[in-house]
Amino acid sequence: MATAETTKTLNHVYKLIPLFINLPPKKMWLDYDKDADVFYINFKKPQRATDSEMLENGVLLRYRGTELVGITITGSIKEMNLMNTKG
């Protein structure tokens, strides 16, 4: 039986689906380090990046050759104010 917390989580996931299915990569792995406030998106597992590029906004793009294999966003929640604390 789904709890209120499970229902809340599902509602958040349902809102994300349209955003994710429009991204070019077919598969991705997501991880958020709450203590460091860093969000990781990987398009290959394992990532094995051979090069990286730091953008001015603190976003790190990771490449294997010319293929984008990962994105690291520092200060992803706190500085970008993306967290909806009301649920």
mmCIF file of C-alpha atoms in Angstrom:
data_model
loop_
_atom_site.group_PDB
_atom_site.id
_atom_site.type_symbol
_atom_site.label_atom_id
_atom_site.label_comp_id
_atom_site.label_asym_id
_atom_site.label_seq_id
_atom_site.Cartn_x
_atom_site.Cartn_y
_atom_site.Cartn_z
ATOM 1 C CA MET A 1 0.000 0.000 0.000
ATOM 2 C CA ALA A 2 1.411 3.381 -1.022
ATOM 3 C CA THR A 3 2.136 5.776 1.809
ATOM 4 C CA ALA A 4 1.667 9.537 1.629
ATOM 5 C CA GLU A 5 5.444 9.896 1.187
ATOM 6 C CA THR A 6 5.410 7.403 -1.707
ATOM 7 C CA THR A 7 2.558 9.268 -3.371
ATOM 8 C CA LYS A 8 4.455 12.545 -2.962
ATOM 9 C CA THR A 9 7.570 10.988 -4.536
ATOM 10 C CA LEU A 10 5.551 9.601 -7.450
ATOM 11 C CA ASN A 11 4.000 13.005 -8.111
ATOM 12 C CA HIS A 12 7.486 14.545 -8.334
ATOM 13 C CA VAL A 13 8.653 11.757 -10.665
ATOM 14 C CA TYR A 14 5.616 12.196 -12.931
ATOM 15 C CA LYS A 15 6.490 15.882 -13.347
ATOM 16 C CA LEU A 16 10.063 14.981 -14.345
ATOM 17 C CA ILE A 17 9.184 12.408 -17.013
ATOM 18 C CA PRO A 18 8.414 14.899 -19.840
ATOM 19 C CA LEU A 19 11.707 16.683 -19.163
ATOM 20 C CA PHE A 20 13.805 13.514 -19.192
ATOM 21 C CA ILE A 21 12.284 11.903 -22.278
ATOM 22 C CA ASN A 22 13.180 14.965 -24.337
ATOM 23 C CA LEU A 23 16.895 14.725 -23.482
ATOM 24 C CA PRO A 24 19.081 13.299 -26.284
ATOM 25 C CA PRO A 25 20.745 10.431 -24.345
ATOM 26 C CA LYS A 26 18.651 7.293 -23.994
ATOM 27 C CA LYS A 27 19.994 6.347 -20.552
ATOM 28 C CA MET A 28 21.245 8.407 -17.651
ATOM 29 C CA TRP A 29 22.242 7.950 -14.039
ATOM 30 C CA LEU A 30 21.554 10.688 -11.513
ATOM 31 C CA ASP A 31 23.073 11.302 -8.108
ATOM 32 C CA TYR A 32 22.824 14.195 -5.676
ATOM 33 C CA ASP A 33 25.309 14.738 -2.850
ATOM 34 C CA LYS A 34 23.285 16.757 -0.350
ATOM 35 C CA ASP A 35 26.249 17.568 1.917
ATOM 36 C CA ALA A 36 28.354 18.953 -0.949
ATOM 37 C CA ASP A 37 25.310 20.262 -2.882
ATOM 38 C CA VAL A 38 26.534 18.683 -6.111
ATOM 39 C CA PHE A 39 24.293 17.072 -8.745
ATOM 40 C CA TYR A 40 25.788 14.430 -11.053
ATOM 41 C CA ILE A 41 24.304 13.334 -14.376
ATOM 42 C CA ASN A 42 26.034 10.507 -16.236
ATOM 43 C CA PHE A 43 25.157 9.345 -19.741
ATOM 44 C CA LYS A 44 27.580 6.395 -19.727
ATOM 45 C CA LYS A 45 28.241 3.839 -17.015
ATOM 46 C CA PRO A 46 31.077 3.869 -16.199
ATOM 47 C CA GLN A 47 31.629 7.441 -17.292
ATOM 48 C CA ARG A 48 35.392 7.238 -18.018
ATOM 49 C CA ALA A 49 35.750 10.820 -19.180
ATOM 50 C CA THR A 50 38.930 11.700 -21.046
ATOM 51 C CA ASP A 51 38.431 15.476 -20.965
ATOM 52 C CA SER A 52 36.354 18.071 -19.161
ATOM 53 C CA GLU A 53 35.313 21.683 -19.526
ATOM 54 C CA MET A 54 34.338 24.004 -16.668
ATOM 55 C CA LEU A 55 31.713 26.572 -17.605
ATOM 56 C CA GLU A 56 31.566 29.988 -15.935
ATOM 57 C CA ASN A 57 28.437 29.025 -13.987
ATOM 58 C CA GLY A 58 30.203 26.141 -12.197
ATOM 59 C CA VAL A 59 28.891 23.397 -14.467
ATOM 60 C CA LEU A 60 31.490 20.782 -15.383
ATOM 61 C CA LEU A 61 31.012 19.018 -18.723
ATOM 62 C CA ARG A 62 32.757 15.640 -19.020
ATOM 63 C CA TYR A 63 33.687 14.165 -22.378
ATOM 64 C CA ARG A 64 34.983 10.880 -23.754
ATOM 65 C CA GLY A 65 36.527 12.113 -26.968
ATOM 66 C CA THR A 66 33.866 14.437 -28.391
ATOM 67 C CA GLU A 67 30.940 12.617 -26.737
ATOM 68 C CA LEU A 68 29.347 14.226 -23.664
ATOM 69 C CA VAL A 69 29.338 11.492 -21.002
ATOM 70 C CA GLY A 70 28.540 13.478 -17.866
ATOM 71 C CA ILE A 71 27.559 16.762 -16.286
ATOM 72 C CA THR A 72 28.436 17.890 -12.766
ATOM 73 C CA ILE A 73 26.505 20.840 -11.360
ATOM 74 C CA THR A 74 28.007 22.422 -8.256
ATOM 75 C CA GLY A 75 25.758 24.396 -5.945
ATOM 76 C CA SER A 76 22.913 22.816 -7.873
ATOM 77 C CA ILE A 77 20.162 23.262 -5.350
ATOM 78 C CA LYS A 78 21.216 26.000 -2.956
ATOM 79 C CA GLU A 79 22.577 28.499 -5.477
ATOM 80 C CA MET A 80 20.120 27.771 -8.288
ATOM 81 C CA ASN A 81 17.179 27.801 -5.843
ATOM 82 C CA LEU A 82 15.598 24.740 -7.454
ATOM 83 C CA MET A 83 14.387 23.011 -4.310
ATOM 84 C CA ASN A 84 10.689 23.201 -3.599
ATOM 85 C CA THR A 85 10.639 22.960 0.190
ATOM 86 C CA LYS A 86 6.845 22.949 0.343
ATOM 87 C CA GLY A 87 6.706 19.494 -1.285
#
